[in-house]
C-alpha positions as protocol buffer text, in pm:
chain_id: "A"
residue {
  index: 1
  type: MET
  ca { x: -5758 y: -164 z: 1805 }
}
residue {
  index: 2
  type: HIS
  ca { x: -5534 y: -447 z: 1913 }
}
residue {
  index: 3
  type: TYR
  ca { x: -5153 y: -433 z: 1939 }
}
residue {
  index: 4
  type: TYR
  ca { x: -4955 y: -740 z: 1924 }
}
residue {
  index: 5
  type: ARG
  ca { x: -4607 y: -774 z: 2072 }
}
residue {
  index: 6
  type: TYR
  ca { x: -4393 y: -1013 z: 1877 }
}
residue {
  index: 7
  type: GLU
  ca { x: -4137 y: -1238 z: 2058 }
}
residue {
  index: 8
  type: ASN
  ca { x: -3773 y: -1161 z: 1982 }
}
residue {
  index: 9
  type: ALA
  ca { x: -3873 y: -828 z: 1827 }
}
residue {
  index: 10
  type: GLU
  ca { x: -3530 y: -679 z: 1891 }
}
residue {
  index: 11
  type: VAL
  ca { x: -3195 y: -651 z: 1701 }
}
residue {
  index: 12
  type: SER
  ca { x: -2969 y: -952 z: 1771 }
}
residue {
  index: 13
  type: CYS
  ca { x: -2711 y: -832 z: 2037 }
}
residue {
  index: 14
  type: CYS
  ca { x: -2472 y: -1108 z: 1902 }
}
residue {
  index: 15
  type: TYR
  ca { x: -2459 y: -963 z: 1550 }
}
residue {
  index: 16
  type: LYS
  ca { x: -2474 y: -604 z: 1677 }
}
residue {
  index: 17
  type: TYR
  ca { x: -2170 y: -636 z: 1907 }
}
residue {
  index: 18
  type: LEU
  ca { x: -1982 y: -859 z: 1664 }
}
residue {
  index: 19
  type: MET
  ca { x: -2017 y: -582 z: 1411 }
}
residue {
  index: 20
  type: PHE
  ca { x: -1905 y: -334 z: 1659 }
}
residue {
  index: 21
  type: SER
  ca { x: -1596 y: -540 z: 1766 }
}
residue {
  index: 22
  type: TYR
  ca { x: -1508 y: -613 z: 1399 }
}
residue {
  index: 23
  type: ASN
  ca { x: -1500 y: -240 z: 1321 }
}
residue {
  index: 24
  type: ILE
  ca { x: -1348 y: -90 z: 1633 }
}
residue {
  index: 25
  type: ILE
  ca { x: -1018 y: -265 z: 1534 }
}
residue {
  index: 26
  type: PHE
  ca { x: -1028 y: -97 z: 1191 }
}
residue {
  index: 27
  type: TRP
  ca { x: -1140 y: 236 z: 1332 }
}
residue {
  index: 28
  type: LEU
  ca { x: -846 y: 241 z: 1572 }
}
residue {
  index: 29
  type: ALA
  ca { x: -599 y: 120 z: 1299 }
}
residue {
  index: 30
  type: GLY
  ca { x: -721 y: 398 z: 1064 }
}
residue {
  index: 31
  type: ALA
  ca { x: -666 y: 653 z: 1327 }
}
residue {
  index: 32
  type: ALA
  ca { x: -315 y: 515 z: 1387 }
}
residue {
  index: 33
  type: PHE
  ca { x: -232 y: 517 z: 1008 }
}
residue {
  index: 34
  type: ILE
  ca { x: -347 y: 885 z: 983 }
}
residue {
  index: 35
  type: ALA
  ca { x: -139 y: 981 z: 1290 }
}
residue {
  index: 36
  type: ILE
  ca { x: 166 y: 806 z: 1148 }
}
residue {
  index: 37
  type: GLY
  ca { x: 121 y: 977 z: 816 }
}
residue {
  index: 38
  type: PHE
  ca { x: 93 y: 1318 z: 957 }
}
residue {
  index: 39
  type: TRP
  ca { x: 391 y: 1248 z: 1185 }
}
residue {
  index: 40
  type: ALA
  ca { x: 603 y: 1151 z: 889 }
}
residue {
  index: 41
  type: TRP
  ca { x: 500 y: 1467 z: 716 }
}
residue {
  index: 42
  type: SER
  ca { x: 593 y: 1677 z: 1018 }
}
residue {
  index: 43
  type: GLU
  ca { x: 933 y: 1515 z: 1030 }
}
residue {
  index: 44
  type: LYS
  ca { x: 984 y: 1617 z: 671 }
}
residue {
  index: 45
  type: GLY
  ca { x: 854 y: 1968 z: 725 }
}
residue {
  index: 46
  type: VAL
  ca { x: 571 y: 1921 z: 475 }
}
residue {
  index: 47
  type: LEU
  ca { x: 313 y: 2051 z: 741 }
}
residue {
  index: 48
  type: LEU
  ca { x: 506 y: 2372 z: 758 }
}
residue {
  index: 49
  type: ASP
  ca { x: 528 y: 2405 z: 384 }
}
residue {
  index: 50
  type: LEU
  ca { x: 255 y: 2224 z: 204 }
}
residue {
  index: 51
  type: THR
  ca { x: 384 y: 2325 z: -140 }
}
residue {
  index: 52
  type: GLN
  ca { x: 638 y: 2047 z: -93 }
}
residue {
  index: 53
  type: VAL
  ca { x: 373 y: 1799 z: -166 }
}
residue {
  index: 54
  type: THR
  ca { x: 326 y: 1942 z: -522 }
}
residue {
  index: 55
  type: ARG
  ca { x: 702 y: 1973 z: -580 }
}
residue {
  index: 56
  type: LEU
  ca { x: 771 y: 1600 z: -536 }
}
residue {
  index: 57
  type: HIS
  ca { x: 803 y: 1435 z: -880 }
}
residue {
  index: 58
  type: GLY
  ca { x: 795 y: 1074 z: -746 }
}
residue {
  index: 59
  type: PHE
  ca { x: 569 y: 877 z: -526 }
}
residue {
  index: 60
  type: ASP
  ca { x: 545 y: 987 z: -153 }
}
residue {
  index: 61
  type: PRO
  ca { x: 478 y: 661 z: 51 }
}
residue {
  index: 62
  type: VAL
  ca { x: 298 y: 881 z: 303 }
}
residue {
  index: 63
  type: TRP
  ca { x: 21 y: 939 z: 63 }
}
residue {
  index: 64
  type: LEU
  ca { x: -54 y: 571 z: 59 }
}
residue {
  index: 65
  type: VAL
  ca { x: -45 y: 546 z: 442 }
}
residue {
  index: 66
  type: LEU
  ca { x: -280 y: 843 z: 466 }
}
residue {
  index: 67
  type: LEU
  ca { x: -517 y: 706 z: 205 }
}
residue {
  index: 68
  type: VAL
  ca { x: -536 y: 360 z: 360 }
}
residue {
  index: 69
  type: GLY
  ca { x: -575 y: 518 z: 704 }
}
residue {
  index: 70
  type: ALA
  ca { x: -861 y: 752 z: 585 }
}
residue {
  index: 71
  type: ILE
  ca { x: -1061 y: 480 z: 415 }
}
residue {
  index: 72
  type: THR
  ca { x: -1014 y: 242 z: 713 }
}
residue {
  index: 73
  type: PHE
  ca { x: -1111 y: 510 z: 962 }
}
residue {
  index: 74
  type: ILE
  ca { x: -1430 y: 616 z: 770 }
}
residue {
  index: 75
  type: LEU
  ca { x: -1534 y: 254 z: 729 }
}
residue {
  index: 76
  type: GLY
  ca { x: -1462 y: 168 z: 1089 }
}
residue {
  index: 77
  type: PHE
  ca { x: -1661 y: 472 z: 1211 }
}
residue {
  index: 78
  type: ALA
  ca { x: -1952 y: 388 z: 991 }
}
residue {
  index: 79
  type: GLY
  ca { x: -1957 y: 29 z: 1106 }
}
residue {
  index: 80
  type: CYS
  ca { x: -1916 y: 112 z: 1479 }
}
residue {
  index: 81
  type: VAL
  ca { x: -2174 y: 386 z: 1484 }
}
residue {
  index: 82
  type: GLY
  ca { x: -2410 y: 209 z: 1261 }
}
residue {
  index: 83
  type: ALA
  ca { x: -2411 y: -99 z: 1466 }
}
residue {
  index: 84
  type: LEU
  ca { x: -2446 y: 84 z: 1807 }
}
residue {
  index: 85
  type: ARG
  ca { x: -2706 y: 330 z: 1681 }
}
residue {
  index: 86
  type: GLU
  ca { x: -2876 y: 75 z: 1454 }
}
residue {
  index: 87
  type: ASN
  ca { x: -2845 y: 319 z: 1171 }
}
residue {
  index: 88
  type: ILE
  ca { x: -2944 y: 144 z: 843 }
}
residue {
  index: 89
  type: CYS
  ca { x: -2795 y: 432 z: 624 }
}
residue {
  index: 90
  type: LEU
  ca { x: -2442 y: 385 z: 789 }
}
residue {
  index: 91
  type: LEU
  ca { x: -2460 y: 3 z: 768 }
}
residue {
  index: 92
  type: LYS
  ca { x: -2557 y: 16 z: 397 }
}
residue {
  index: 93
  type: PHE
  ca { x: -2268 y: 269 z: 332 }
}
residue {
  index: 94
  type: PHE
  ca { x: -2030 y: 29 z: 508 }
}
residue {
  index: 95
  type: SER
  ca { x: -2136 y: -288 z: 324 }
}
residue {
  index: 96
  type: GLY
  ca { x: -2153 y: -99 z: -9 }
}
residue {
  index: 97
  type: VAL
  ca { x: -1806 y: 41 z: 9 }
}
residue {
  index: 98
  type: ILE
  ca { x: -1659 y: -289 z: 129 }
}
residue {
  index: 99
  type: GLY
  ca { x: -1841 y: -461 z: -157 }
}
residue {
  index: 100
  type: LEU
  ca { x: -1699 y: -197 z: -408 }
}
residue {
  index: 101
  type: ILE
  ca { x: -1348 y: -248 z: -267 }
}
residue {
  index: 102
  type: PHE
  ca { x: -1388 y: -630 z: -304 }
}
residue {
  index: 103
  type: PHE
  ca { x: -1503 y: -590 z: -664 }
}
residue {
  index: 104
  type: LEU
  ca { x: -1219 y: -351 z: -753 }
}
residue {
  index: 105
  type: GLU
  ca { x: -977 y: -599 z: -608 }
}
residue {
  index: 106
  type: LEU
  ca { x: -1108 y: -881 z: -820 }
}
residue {
  index: 107
  type: THR
  ca { x: -1121 y: -654 z: -1131 }
}
residue {
  index: 108
  type: ALA
  ca { x: -762 y: -541 z: -1084 }
}
residue {
  index: 109
  type: ALA
  ca { x: -639 y: -895 z: -1029 }
}
residue {
  index: 110
  type: VAL
  ca { x: -815 y: -1018 z: -1354 }
}
residue {
  index: 111
  type: LEU
  ca { x: -692 y: -721 z: -1557 }
}
residue {
  index: 112
  type: ALA
  ca { x: -338 y: -768 z: -1421 }
}
residue {
  index: 113
  type: PHE
  ca { x: -349 y: -1134 z: -1527 }
}
residue {
  index: 114
  type: VAL
  ca { x: -496 y: -1053 z: -1876 }
}
residue {
  index: 115
  type: PHE
  ca { x: -285 y: -755 z: -1952 }
}
residue {
  index: 116
  type: GLN
  ca { x: 55 y: -865 z: -1804 }
}
residue {
  index: 117
  type: ASP
  ca { x: 260 y: -692 z: -2064 }
}
residue {
  index: 118
  type: ASN
  ca { x: 90 y: -352 z: -2001 }
}
residue {
  index: 119
  type: VAL
  ca { x: 112 y: -387 z: -1627 }
}
residue {
  index: 120
  type: ARG
  ca { x: 484 y: -481 z: -1654 }
}
residue {
  index: 121
  type: GLU
  ca { x: 537 y: -173 z: -1873 }
}
residue {
  index: 122
  type: TRP
  ca { x: 345 y: 47 z: -1637 }
}
residue {
  index: 123
  type: ILE
  ca { x: 546 y: -81 z: -1335 }
}
residue {
  index: 124
  type: ASN
  ca { x: 868 y: -22 z: -1517 }
}
residue {
  index: 125
  type: ASP
  ca { x: 774 y: 342 z: -1605 }
}
residue {
  index: 126
  type: PHE
  ca { x: 652 y: 400 z: -1250 }
}
residue {
  index: 127
  type: PHE
  ca { x: 981 y: 262 z: -1096 }
}
residue {
  index: 128
  type: LEU
  ca { x: 1196 y: 471 z: -1343 }
}
residue {
  index: 129
  type: ALA
  ca { x: 995 y: 791 z: -1247 }
}
residue {
  index: 130
  type: ASN
  ca { x: 1077 y: 719 z: -878 }
}
residue {
  index: 131
  type: VAL
  ca { x: 1450 y: 649 z: -962 }
}
residue {
  index: 132
  type: LYS
  ca { x: 1461 y: 1003 z: -1103 }
}
residue {
  index: 133
  type: ALA
  ca { x: 1310 y: 1132 z: -769 }
}
residue {
  index: 134
  type: TYR
  ca { x: 1520 y: 918 z: -550 }
}
residue {
  index: 135
  type: ARG
  ca { x: 1685 y: 1197 z: -353 }
}
residue {
  index: 136
  type: GLU
  ca { x: 1384 y: 1417 z: -340 }
}
residue {
  index: 137
  type: ASP
  ca { x: 1198 y: 1245 z: -52 }
}
residue {
  index: 138
  type: ILE
  ca { x: 1355 y: 1048 z: 235 }
}
residue {
  index: 139
  type: ASP
  ca { x: 1063 y: 807 z: 256 }
}
residue {
  index: 140
  type: LEU
  ca { x: 1074 y: 721 z: -116 }
}
residue {
  index: 141
  type: GLN
  ca { x: 1450 y: 673 z: -82 }
}
residue {
  index: 142
  type: ASN
  ca { x: 1408 y: 434 z: 206 }
}
residue {
  index: 143
  type: LEU
  ca { x: 1133 y: 250 z: 26 }
}
residue {
  index: 144
  type: ILE
  ca { x: 1356 y: 194 z: -289 }
}
residue {
  index: 145
  type: ASP
  ca { x: 1649 y: 97 z: -71 }
}
residue {
  index: 146
  type: SER
  ca { x: 1449 y: -158 z: 115 }
}
residue {
  index: 147
  type: LEU
  ca { x: 1307 y: -301 z: -202 }
}
residue {
  index: 148
  type: GLN
  ca { x: 1663 y: -336 z: -358 }
}
residue {
  index: 149
  type: LYS
  ca { x: 1814 y: -485 z: -49 }
}
residue {
  index: 150
  type: LEU
  ca { x: 1528 y: -740 z: 3 }
}
residue {
  index: 151
  type: ASN
  ca { x: 1526 y: -847 z: -358 }
}
residue {
  index: 152
  type: HIS
  ca { x: 1902 y: -818 z: -421 }
}
residue {
  index: 153
  type: CYS
  ca { x: 1826 y: -607 z: -711 }
}
residue {
  index: 154
  type: CYS
  ca { x: 1938 y: -273 z: -875 }
}
residue {
  index: 155
  type: GLY
  ca { x: 1726 y: -37 z: -1089 }
}
residue {
  index: 156
  type: ALA
  ca { x: 1408 y: -119 z: -1271 }
}
residue {
  index: 157
  type: LYS
  ca { x: 1559 y: -360 z: -1536 }
}
residue {
  index: 158
  type: GLU
  ca { x: 1937 y: -303 z: -1483 }
}
residue {
  index: 159
  type: PRO
  ca { x: 2181 y: -96 z: -1282 }
}
residue {
  index: 160
  type: ASP
  ca { x: 2210 y: 157 z: -1578 }
}
residue {
  index: 161
  type: ASP
  ca { x: 1860 y: 278 z: -1488 }
}
residue {
  index: 162
  type: TRP
  ca { x: 2023 y: 495 z: -1220 }
}
residue {
  index: 163
  type: ASN
  ca { x: 2182 y: 689 z: -1496 }
}
residue {
  index: 164
  type: LEU
  ca { x: 1851 y: 867 z: -1519 }
}
residue {
  index: 165
  type: ASN
  ca { x: 1896 y: 1015 z: -1172 }
}
residue {
  index: 166
  type: ALA
  ca { x: 2054 y: 1359 z: -1163 }
}
residue {
  index: 167
  type: TYR
  ca { x: 2295 y: 1267 z: -871 }
}
residue {
  index: 168
  type: PHE
  ca { x: 2411 y: 931 z: -1028 }
}
residue {
  index: 169
  type: ASN
  ca { x: 2404 y: 1054 z: -1394 }
}
residue {
  index: 170
  type: CYS
  ca { x: 2730 y: 963 z: -1573 }
}
residue {
  index: 171
  type: THR
  ca { x: 2795 y: 1283 z: -1764 }
}
residue {
  index: 172
  type: ASN
  ca { x: 3117 y: 1485 z: -1743 }
}
residue {
  index: 173
  type: ASN
  ca { x: 2941 y: 1805 z: -1628 }
}
residue {
  index: 174
  type: ASN
  ca { x: 2768 y: 1633 z: -1338 }
}
residue {
  index: 175
  type: PRO
  ca { x: 2932 y: 1780 z: -1021 }
}
residue {
  index: 176
  type: SER
  ca { x: 2783 y: 1518 z: -780 }
}
residue {
  index: 177
  type: ARG
  ca { x: 3026 y: 1290 z: -596 }
}
residue {
  index: 178
  type: GLU
  ca { x: 2785 y: 1012 z: -666 }
}
residue {
  index: 179
  type: ARG
  ca { x: 2837 y: 1048 z: -1046 }
}
residue {
  index: 180
  type: CYS
  ca { x: 2858 y: 720 z: -1234 }
}
residue {
  index: 181
  type: GLY
  ca { x: 2737 y: 544 z: -921 }
}
residue {
  index: 182
  type: VAL
  ca { x: 2442 y: 362 z: -774 }
}
residue {
  index: 183
  type: PRO
  ca { x: 2284 y: 373 z: -434 }
}
residue {
  index: 184
  type: PHE
  ca { x: 2442 y: 180 z: -147 }
}
residue {
  index: 185
  type: SER
  ca { x: 2139 y: -56 z: -152 }
}
residue {
  index: 186
  type: CYS
  ca { x: 2270 y: -193 z: -487 }
}
residue {
  index: 187
  type: CYS
  ca { x: 2606 y: -307 z: -331 }
}
residue {
  index: 188
  type: LEU
  ca { x: 2669 y: -662 z: -247 }
}
residue {
  index: 189
  type: SER
  ca { x: 2837 y: -562 z: 71 }
}
residue {
  index: 190
  type: ASP
  ca { x: 2779 y: -260 z: 295 }
}
residue {
  index: 191
  type: PRO
  ca { x: 3031 y: 16 z: 191 }
}
residue {
  index: 192
  type: ALA
  ca { x: 3044 y: 127 z: 560 }
}
residue {
  index: 193
  type: VAL
  ca { x: 3215 y: -192 z: 656 }
}
residue {
  index: 194
  type: SER
  ca { x: 3363 y: -288 z: 320 }
}
residue {
  index: 195
  type: ASN
  ca { x: 3719 y: -230 z: 204 }
}
residue {
  index: 196
  type: LEU
  ca { x: 3586 y: -109 z: -121 }
}
residue {
  index: 197
  type: PRO
  ca { x: 3412 y: 211 z: -20 }
}
residue {
  index: 198
  type: SER
  ca { x: 3446 y: 386 z: -367 }
}
residue {
  index: 199
  type: ILE
  ca { x: 3251 y: 120 z: -566 }
}
residue {
  index: 200
  type: PRO
  ca { x: 2911 y: 299 z: -543 }
}
residue {
  index: 201
  type: TYR
  ca { x: 3068 y: 607 z: -693 }
}
residue {
  index: 202
  type: SER
  ca { x: 3236 y: 443 z: -985 }
}
residue {
  index: 203
  type: SER
  ca { x: 3024 y: 150 z: -1080 }
}
residue {
  index: 204
  type: HIS
  ca { x: 2944 y: 267 z: -1430 }
}
residue {
  index: 205
  type: LEU
  ca { x: 3315 y: 322 z: -1496 }
}
residue {
  index: 206
  type: LEU
  ca { x: 3375 y: -47 z: -1433 }
}
residue {
  index: 207
  type: LEU
  ca { x: 3337 y: -300 z: -1713 }
}
residue {
  index: 208
  type: GLN
  ca { x: 2992 y: -451 z: -1700 }
}
residue {
  index: 209
  type: GLY
  ca { x: 3153 y: -794 z: -1660 }
}
residue {
  index: 210
  type: ASP
  ca { x: 3299 y: -671 z: -1331 }
}
residue {
  index: 211
  type: TRP
  ca { x: 2968 y: -547 z: -1182 }
}
residue {
  index: 212
  type: ILE
  ca { x: 2878 y: -891 z: -1060 }
}
residue {
  index: 213
  type: ASN
  ca { x: 3157 y: -863 z: -806 }
}
residue {
  index: 214
  type: TYR
  ca { x: 3028 y: -536 z: -654 }
}
residue {
  index: 215
  type: ILE
  ca { x: 2677 y: -463 z: -714 }
}
residue {
  index: 216
  type: TYR
  ca { x: 2342 y: -647 z: -785 }
}
residue {
  index: 217
  type: ILE
  ca { x: 2307 y: -671 z: -1159 }
}
residue {
  index: 218
  type: LYS
  ca { x: 1951 y: -797 z: -1172 }
}
residue {
  index: 219
  type: GLY
  ca { x: 1671 y: -541 z: -1216 }
}
residue {
  index: 220
  type: CYS
  ca { x: 1396 y: -520 z: -949 }
}
residue {
  index: 221
  type: ILE
  ca { x: 1111 y: -592 z: -1189 }
}
residue {
  index: 222
  type: PRO
  ca { x: 1273 y: -930 z: -1307 }
}
residue {
  index: 223
  type: ALA
  ca { x: 1342 y: -998 z: -939 }
}
residue {
  index: 224
  type: LEU
  ca { x: 980 y: -943 z: -843 }
}
residue {
  index: 225
  type: GLU
  ca { x: 873 y: -1162 z: -1143 }
}
residue {
  index: 226
  type: GLU
  ca { x: 1086 y: -1438 z: -998 }
}
residue {
  index: 227
  type: TRP
  ca { x: 968 y: -1369 z: -637 }
}
residue {
  index: 228
  type: LEU
  ca { x: 596 y: -1410 z: -720 }
}
residue {
  index: 229
  type: PRO
  ca { x: 591 y: -1771 z: -847 }
}
residue {
  index: 230
  type: ARG
  ca { x: 802 y: -1870 z: -546 }
}
residue {
  index: 231
  type: ASN
  ca { x: 566 y: -1717 z: -304 }
}
residue {
  index: 232
  type: LEU
  ca { x: 234 y: -1780 z: -487 }
}
residue {
  index: 233
  type: TYR
  ca { x: 81 y: -1968 z: -195 }
}
residue {
  index: 234
  type: ILE
  ca { x: 159 y: -1674 z: 43 }
}
residue {
  index: 235
  type: VAL
  ca { x: 14 y: -1418 z: -194 }
}
residue {
  index: 236
  type: ALA
  ca { x: -300 y: -1636 z: -253 }
}
residue {
  index: 237
  type: GLY
  ca { x: -335 y: -1693 z: 130 }
}
residue {
  index: 238
  type: VAL
  ca { x: -315 y: -1318 z: 195 }
}
residue {
  index: 239
  type: PHE
  ca { x: -571 y: -1242 z: -73 }
}
residue {
  index: 240
  type: ILE
  ca { x: -806 y: -1521 z: 60 }
}
residue {
  index: 241
  type: ILE
  ca { x: -781 y: -1382 z: 426 }
}
residue {
  index: 242
  type: LEU
  ca { x: -855 y: -1032 z: 311 }
}
residue {
  index: 243
  type: SER
  ca { x: -1146 y: -1158 z: 104 }
}
residue {
  index: 244
  type: LEU
  ca { x: -1297 y: -1352 z: 395 }
}
residue {
  index: 245
  type: LEU
  ca { x: -1260 y: -1050 z: 633 }
}
residue {
  index: 246
  type: GLN
  ca { x: -1435 y: -836 z: 374 }
}
residue {
  index: 247
  type: MET
  ca { x: -1714 y: -1086 z: 317 }
}
residue {
  index: 248
  type: MET
  ca { x: -1754 y: -1133 z: 686 }
}
residue {
  index: 249
  type: GLY
  ca { x: -1800 y: -763 z: 730 }
}
residue {
  index: 250
  type: ILE
  ca { x: -2065 y: -749 z: 452 }
}
residue {
  index: 251
  type: PHE
  ca { x: -2239 y: -1049 z: 606 }
}
residue {
  index: 252
  type: LEU
  ca { x: -2256 y: -888 z: 956 }
}
residue {
  index: 253
  type: ALA
  ca { x: -2380 y: -562 z: 813 }
}
residue {
  index: 254
  type: ARG
  ca { x: -2648 y: -714 z: 593 }
}
residue {
  index: 255
  type: THR
  ca { x: -2762 y: -943 z: 874 }
}
residue {
  index: 256
  type: LEU
  ca { x: -2794 y: -651 z: 1112 }
}
residue {
  index: 257
  type: ILE
  ca { x: -2977 y: -442 z: 851 }
}
residue {
  index: 258
  type: VAL
  ca { x: -3231 y: -722 z: 806 }
}
residue {
  index: 259
  type: ASP
  ca { x: -3272 y: -747 z: 1188 }
}
residue {
  index: 260
  type: ILE
  ca { x: -3332 y: -380 z: 1221 }
}
residue {
  index: 261
  type: GLU
  ca { x: -3583 y: -369 z: 934 }
}
residue {
  index: 262
  type: LYS
  ca { x: -3781 y: -666 z: 1085 }
}
residue {
  index: 263
  type: VAL
  ca { x: -3799 y: -484 z: 1418 }
}
residue {
  index: 264
  type: LYS
  ca { x: -3921 y: -158 z: 1255 }
}
residue {
  index: 265
  type: PHE
  ca { x: -4177 y: -360 z: 1048 }
}
residue {
  index: 266
  type: ASN
  ca { x: -4315 y: -542 z: 1351 }
}
residue {
  index: 267
  type: TYR
  ca { x: -4359 y: -225 z: 1554 }
}
């Protein structure tokens, strides 16, 4: 029986360590996201009382941080270990999940374009649900405040949307000192330095024609609809960069799998 030794019957070190370098960044980033998420929960006392997670009626941004962190950590781990150990199963898992995510992104983009009215209505309902839960979670509150400040907007479609919140509701039996008001992030000027500190607590008592002098009157959904066409190239650029990174990961994983299978076949 004769044994033949094939030249270059080994896995390409170039692809192997490129794959490792590509994934170690995501692995560490995923670990950082998870750590930040749990730190945020510890600051809010959620880790001491996990029932707080189920009591929140709005969207907790920490969930998004943890989800992104977990997916990134798992994919980074599979890619790193799969490359170093030349494990075909882990590499196939990595490339398969990346491919699935890429497909879901394309599908979501196409569906959002085709069903624009439905998406707009869903976003409106989602925003209103979080308006109601504005005071229930500090991270949600900061997220909405940042959105309103950056886009110079107030409420989902108009400032009156804040009437849905228990603290800002403009009913006679509401004991809140913020009754008939809107959050400070709706104000044209910071109430802390303005000579009109009572405006946020009485905006609904003003005539609607006077709102423009004190608060943003445009809703955040119309503001985002105006923002998107103005920044279409930026959005497209981000999407293209993410797509190229994903395709590069799939290419490296599939190339490494082919190399490993060739080496196993030769031996």
